[in-house]
Short mmCIF file of C-alpha atoms in Angstrom, two decimals:
data_model
loop_
_atom_site.label_atom_id
_atom_site.label_comp_id
_atom_site.label_asym_id
_atom_site.label_seq_id
_atom_site.Cartn_x
_atom_site.Cartn_y
_atom_site.Cartn_z
CA MET A 1 113.87 100.75 111.66
CA ASN A 2 115.55 99.21 114.69
CA ALA A 3 119.14 98.09 114.55
CA TYR A 4 119.74 95.14 116.82
CA SER A 5 123.19 94.17 117.99
CA PRO A 6 124.59 90.77 117.01
CA GLU A 7 124.60 89.90 120.71
CA PHE A 8 120.88 90.62 121.03
CA LYS A 9 120.11 88.58 117.93
CA ALA A 10 122.13 85.65 119.28
CA TYR A 11 120.39 85.98 122.66
CA ALA A 12 116.96 86.05 121.01
CA VAL A 13 117.64 82.93 118.95
CA ALA A 14 119.15 81.16 121.97
CA LEU A 15 116.07 82.05 124.02
CA TYR A 16 113.82 80.56 121.36
CA HIS A 17 115.95 77.40 121.22
CA SER A 18 116.10 77.07 125.00
CA ASP A 19 112.52 75.84 125.41
CA PRO A 20 111.02 73.33 122.96
CA ASP A 21 107.52 74.44 123.96
CA LEU A 22 108.22 78.13 123.27
CA THR A 23 106.85 79.43 119.97
CA ILE A 24 108.47 82.15 117.92
CA VAL A 25 105.47 84.38 118.64
CA GLN A 26 105.82 83.87 122.40
CA ALA A 27 109.58 84.46 122.38
CA ALA A 28 109.23 87.56 120.21
CA ARG A 29 106.51 88.94 122.49
CA ASP A 30 108.75 88.38 125.52
CA LEU A 31 111.56 90.28 123.78
CA GLY A 32 109.34 93.05 122.42
CA ILE A 33 110.18 92.35 118.78
CA ASN A 34 108.18 91.38 115.72
CA PRO A 35 107.81 87.60 115.32
CA GLU A 36 108.93 87.82 111.69
CA THR A 37 112.16 89.46 112.84
CA LEU A 38 112.91 86.55 115.16
CA ARG A 39 111.85 84.05 112.48
CA ASN A 40 114.35 85.63 110.05
CA TRP A 41 117.14 85.47 112.63
CA HIS A 42 116.27 81.84 113.35
CA ARG A 43 116.37 80.98 109.63
CA ALA A 44 119.72 82.73 109.22
CA ASP A 45 121.06 80.82 112.22
CA ARG A 46 119.93 77.50 110.72
CA ALA A 47 121.39 78.43 107.32
CA ARG A 48 124.78 78.96 108.97
CA GLY A 49 124.46 75.46 110.40
CA GLU A 50 124.48 76.64 113.98
CA ASP A 51 122.11 73.98 115.25
CA ARG A 52 121.51 73.80 118.95
CA PRO A 53 121.20 70.62 120.98
CA GLY A 54 117.59 69.56 121.18
CA THR A 55 116.51 71.18 117.92
CA ALA A 56 115.19 69.36 114.89
CA ASN A 57 118.46 69.72 112.94
CA ALA A 58 120.85 68.87 115.75
CA GLY A 59 123.20 66.11 114.77
CA LEU A 60 122.08 65.92 111.15
#
């Protein structure tokens, strides 16, 4: 099992959010992680209400 730093997790989610055309699979491949890992981090980020400008939940 890999332990990822909070900084890496935040970077990975920010990378995914940075390009509206980027899929979770593409971002995860670029980072060398499992897509489900990134999907879980993304869900946790959304649950905390940390929406990013340009995302579906921004401003809601």
